[in-house]
PDB file of C-alpha atoms in Angstrom:
ATOM      1  CA  UNK C 256      22.737 110.283  52.104  1.00 38.00           C
ATOM      2  CA  UNK C 257      23.983 109.681  48.560  1.00 40.00           C
ATOM      3  CA  UNK C 258      24.497 106.291  46.945  1.00 40.00           C
ATOM      4  CA  UNK C 259      28.230 106.201  47.733  1.00 41.00           C
ATOM      5  CA  UNK C 260      28.033 107.368  51.336  1.00 40.00           C
ATOM      6  CA  UNK C 261      28.404 105.074  54.285  1.00 42.00           C
ATOM      7  CA  UNK C 262      27.381 106.206  57.738  1.00 41.00           C
ATOM      8  CA  UNK C 263      28.575 103.002  59.424  1.00 40.00           C
ATOM      9  CA  UNK C 264      32.273 103.366  58.532  1.00 42.00           C
ATOM     10  CA  UNK C 265      34.715 104.673  61.081  1.00 41.00           C
ATOM     11  CA  UNK C 266      37.730 106.330  59.580  1.00 41.00           C
ATOM     12  CA  UNK C 267      39.586 106.659  62.865  1.00 39.00           C
ATOM     13  CA  UNK C 268      43.174 107.812  63.032  1.00 33.00           C
ATOM     14  CA  UNK C 269      44.186 105.803  59.984  1.00 38.00           C
ATOM     15  CA  UNK C 270      42.702 108.500  57.773  1.00 38.00           C
ATOM     16  CA  UNK C 271      45.940 110.430  57.488  1.00 38.00           C
ATOM     17  CA  UNK C 272      49.121 108.451  57.946  1.00 35.00           C
ATOM     18  CA  UNK C 273      48.130 105.070  56.582  1.00 38.00           C
ATOM     19  CA  UNK C 274      46.092 106.357  53.656  1.00 39.00           C
ATOM     20  CA  UNK C 275      47.450 105.753  50.188  1.00 39.00           C
ATOM     21  CA  UNK C 276      47.372 108.621  47.724  1.00 40.00           C
ATOM     22  CA  UNK C 277      47.950 108.369  44.003  1.00 39.00           C
ATOM     23  CA  UNK C 278      47.851 104.599  43.826  1.00 47.00           C
ATOM     24  CA  UNK C 279      47.274 102.904  40.502  1.00 45.00           C
ATOM     25  CA  UNK C 280      43.521 102.531  40.139  1.00 58.00           C
ATOM     26  CA  UNK C 281      42.801 105.193  42.738  1.00 70.00           C
ATOM     27  CA  UNK C 282      39.475 106.998  42.746  1.00 82.00           C
ATOM     28  CA  UNK C 283      38.580 110.664  42.479  1.00 85.00           C
ATOM     29  CA  UNK C 284      36.158 112.022  45.062  1.00 87.00           C
ATOM     30  CA  UNK C 285      33.316 114.430  44.302  1.00 86.00           C
ATOM     31  CA  UNK C 286      35.573 117.342  45.346  1.00 83.00           C
ATOM     32  CA  UNK C 287      37.853 116.472  42.429  1.00 83.00           C
ATOM     33  CA  UNK C 288      40.697 115.318  44.683  1.00 85.00           C
ATOM     34  CA  UNK C 289      42.336 111.905  44.823  1.00 88.00           C
ATOM     35  CA  UNK C 290      40.392 109.745  47.248  1.00 88.00           C
ATOM     36  CA  UNK C 291      42.329 108.102  50.068  1.00 89.00           C
ATOM     37  CA  UNK C 292      42.403 104.364  50.680  1.00 89.00           C
ATOM     38  CA  UNK C 293      41.383 103.644  54.268  1.00 89.00           C
ATOM     39  CA  UNK C 294      40.652 100.599  56.415  1.00 90.00           C
ATOM     40  CA  UNK C 295      37.199 100.263  58.004  1.00 90.00           C
ATOM     41  CA  UNK C 296      37.184  99.726  61.768  1.00 91.00           C
ATOM     42  CA  UNK C 297      33.530  98.910  62.397  1.00 90.00           C
ATOM     43  CA  UNK C 298      32.746  95.381  63.640  1.00 91.00           C
ATOM     44  CA  UNK C 299      30.681  94.603  60.543  1.00 91.00           C
ATOM     45  CA  UNK C 300      33.340  95.685  58.013  1.00 89.00           C
ATOM     46  CA  UNK C 301      36.553  95.527  60.043  1.00 89.00           C
ATOM     47  CA  UNK C 302      39.647  95.284  57.874  1.00 88.00           C
ATOM     48  CA  UNK C 303      37.918  96.049  54.575  1.00 89.00           C
ATOM     49  CA  UNK C 304      39.487  98.776  52.453  1.00 89.00           C
ATOM     50  CA  UNK C 305      37.506 101.653  51.018  1.00 91.00           C
ATOM     51  CA  UNK C 306      38.080 104.891  49.125  1.00 90.00           C
ATOM     52  CA  UNK C 307      37.010 108.113  50.832  1.00 90.00           C
ATOM     53  CA  UNK C 308      37.220 111.877  50.433  1.00 89.00           C
ATOM     54  CA  UNK C 309      40.492 113.245  51.878  1.00 86.00           C
ATOM     55  CA  UNK C 310      38.538 116.184  53.323  1.00 82.00           C
ATOM     56  CA  UNK C 311      36.119 114.074  55.362  1.00 77.00           C
ATOM     57  CA  UNK C 312      35.790 115.192  58.990  1.00 68.00           C
ATOM     58  CA  UNK C 313      37.893 113.135  61.357  1.00 64.00           C
ATOM     59  CA  UNK C 314      35.859 113.573  64.538  1.00 62.00           C
ATOM     60  CA  UNK C 315      32.339 114.598  65.444  1.00 68.00           C
ATOM     61  CA  UNK C 316      33.636 117.950  66.734  1.00 70.00           C
ATOM     62  CA  UNK C 317      35.161 119.015  63.437  1.00 68.00           C
ATOM     63  CA  UNK C 318      33.156 121.001  60.976  1.00 69.00           C
ATOM     64  CA  UNK C 319      31.833 118.790  58.189  1.00 62.00           C
ATOM     65  CA  UNK C 320      34.036 119.233  55.157  1.00 69.00           C
ATOM     66  CA  UNK C 321      34.446 117.343  51.946  1.00 74.00           C
ATOM     67  CA  UNK C 322      31.943 115.503  49.818  1.00 85.00           C
ATOM     68  CA  UNK C 323      31.452 112.296  51.834  1.00 82.00           C
ATOM     69  CA  UNK C 324      32.645 110.208  48.869  1.00 89.00           C
ATOM     70  CA  UNK C 325      32.663 106.494  49.701  1.00 89.00           C
ATOM     71  CA  UNK C 326      33.406 103.444  47.585  1.00 90.00           C
ATOM     72  CA  UNK C 327      34.555  99.965  48.605  1.00 90.00           C
ATOM     73  CA  UNK C 328      37.993  99.036  47.304  1.00 86.00           C
ATOM     74  CA  UNK C 329      37.820  95.748  45.436  1.00 81.00           C
ATOM     75  CA  UNK C 330      41.121  93.915  45.261  1.00 72.00           C
ATOM     76  CA  UNK C 331      41.832  91.299  42.647  1.00 63.00           C
ATOM     77  CA  UNK C 332      42.860  88.573  45.033  1.00 62.00           C
ATOM     78  CA  UNK C 333      43.770  85.740  42.680  1.00 63.00           C
ATOM     79  CA  UNK C 334      44.768  83.279  45.426  1.00 63.00           C
ATOM     80  CA  UNK C 335      41.451  83.602  47.238  1.00 64.00           C
ATOM     81  CA  UNK C 336      39.547  83.350  43.959  1.00 71.00           C
ATOM     82  CA  UNK C 337      41.499  80.226  42.931  1.00 73.00           C
ATOM     83  CA  UNK C 338      40.830  78.627  46.324  1.00 76.00           C
ATOM     84  CA  UNK C 339      37.116  79.359  46.010  1.00 77.00           C
ATOM     85  CA  UNK C 340      36.978  77.992  42.465  1.00 82.00           C
ATOM     86  CA  UNK C 341      38.822  74.828  43.533  1.00 82.00           C
ATOM     87  CA  UNK C 342      36.428  74.303  46.442  1.00 83.00           C
ATOM     88  CA  UNK C 343      33.424  74.823  44.154  1.00 89.00           C
ATOM     89  CA  UNK C 344      34.805  72.346  41.599  1.00 89.00           C
ATOM     90  CA  UNK C 345      35.251  69.706  44.312  1.00 89.00           C
ATOM     91  CA  UNK C 346      31.714  70.360  45.496  1.00 91.00           C
ATOM     92  CA  UNK C 347      30.370  69.954  41.938  1.00 91.00           C
ATOM     93  CA  UNK C 348      32.255  66.649  41.522  1.00 91.00           C
ATOM     94  CA  UNK C 349      30.880  65.353  44.844  1.00 91.00           C
ATOM     95  CA  UNK C 350      27.341  66.409  43.906  1.00 92.00           C
ATOM     96  CA  UNK C 351      27.657  64.699  40.508  1.00 92.00           C
ATOM     97  CA  UNK C 352      28.826  61.498  42.240  1.00 92.00           C
ATOM     98  CA  UNK C 353      25.902  61.680  44.660  1.00 91.00           C
ATOM     99  CA  UNK C 354      23.532  62.166  41.731  1.00 91.00           C
ATOM    100  CA  UNK C 355      24.908  59.054  39.991  1.00 90.00           C
ATOM    101  CA  UNK C 356      24.484  57.005  43.176  1.00 90.00           C
ATOM    102  CA  UNK C 357      20.889  58.239  43.525  1.00 88.00           C
ATOM    103  CA  UNK C 358      20.144  57.445  39.888  1.00 88.00           C
ATOM    104  CA  UNK C 359      21.537  53.900  40.312  1.00 87.00           C
ATOM    105  CA  UNK C 360      19.457  53.406  43.466  1.00 86.00           C
ATOM    106  CA  UNK C 361      16.379  54.671  41.637  1.00 87.00           C
ATOM    107  CA  UNK C 362      16.959  52.117  38.850  1.00 86.00           C
ATOM    108  CA  UNK C 363      17.339  49.344  41.441  1.00 85.00           C
ATOM    109  CA  UNK C 364      14.105  50.410  43.134  1.00 82.00           C
ATOM    110  CA  UNK C 365      12.328  50.500  39.756  1.00 83.00           C
ATOM    111  CA  UNK C 366      13.637  47.003  38.922  1.00 81.00           C
ATOM    112  CA  UNK C 367      12.568  45.703  42.336  1.00 80.00           C
ATOM    113  CA  UNK C 368       9.084  47.112  41.793  1.00 83.00           C
ATOM    114  CA  UNK C 369       8.864  45.361  38.401  1.00 80.00           C
ATOM    115  CA  UNK C 370      10.006  42.065  39.940  1.00 80.00           C
ATOM    116  CA  UNK C 371       7.533  42.466  42.804  1.00 81.00           C
ATOM    117  CA  UNK C 372       4.731  43.192  40.336  1.00 81.00           C
ATOM    118  CA  UNK C 373       5.685  40.134  38.256  1.00 81.00           C
ATOM    119  CA  UNK C 374       5.803  37.992  41.402  1.00 79.00           C
ATOM    120  CA  UNK C 375       2.379  39.285  42.380  1.00 83.00           C
ATOM    121  CA  UNK C 376       1.001  38.383  38.936  1.00 80.00           C
ATOM    122  CA  UNK C 377       2.530  34.894  39.164  1.00 80.00           C
ATOM    123  CA  UNK C 378       1.107  34.405  42.660  1.00 83.00           C
ATOM    124  CA  UNK C 379      -2.326  35.508  41.474  1.00 79.00           C
ATOM    125  CA  UNK C 380      -2.130  33.071  38.553  1.00 77.00           C
ATOM    126  CA  UNK C 381      -1.083  30.246  40.897  1.00 79.00           C
ATOM    127  CA  UNK C 382      -3.905  31.038  43.309  1.00 78.00           C
ATOM    128  CA  UNK C 383      -6.383  31.346  40.427  1.00 75.00           C
ATOM    129  CA  UNK C 384      -5.170  28.041  38.997  1.00 74.00           C
ATOM    130  CA  UNK C 385      -5.428  26.356  42.411  1.00 70.00           C
ATOM    131  CA  UNK C 386      -8.997  27.552  42.916  1.00 70.00           C
ATOM    132  CA  UNK C 387      -9.862  26.503  39.378  1.00 70.00           C
ATOM    133  CA  UNK C 388      -8.529  22.999  40.100  1.00 70.00           C
ATOM    134  CA  UNK C 389     -10.357  22.824  43.414  1.00 70.00           C
ATOM    135  CA  UNK C 390     -13.624  23.861  41.830  1.00 72.00           C
ATOM    136  CA  UNK C 391     -13.332  21.329  38.993  1.00 65.00           C
TER     137      UNK C 391
END
């Protein structure tokens, strides 16, 4: 199997009538013909568009013809891209806010540790002073 072949794609009956020939940005297959735009029908890739050789066999009983050219069709879907970018921006903002909260909590914990250490030193001095007085 070559790099551009796909054995898991089912061309089905959409190979002929619903294929698009000569579209802007269409591909050429290895036979030198315009590839046809087809919709995958397999569960894994259902609904995805791909370019294929127009001479590909249509059933397992037909003689294998064509070059088995295969290439996924990538659409420039601006709306979907904008939605994804917007979602990612919101996620970044939320993560930055969470980071600030964590940094503030860390500072509070650090300050509490300093205060606790100072209190411990004071307590030790008081105890030391008490014992010193008791001994004298």
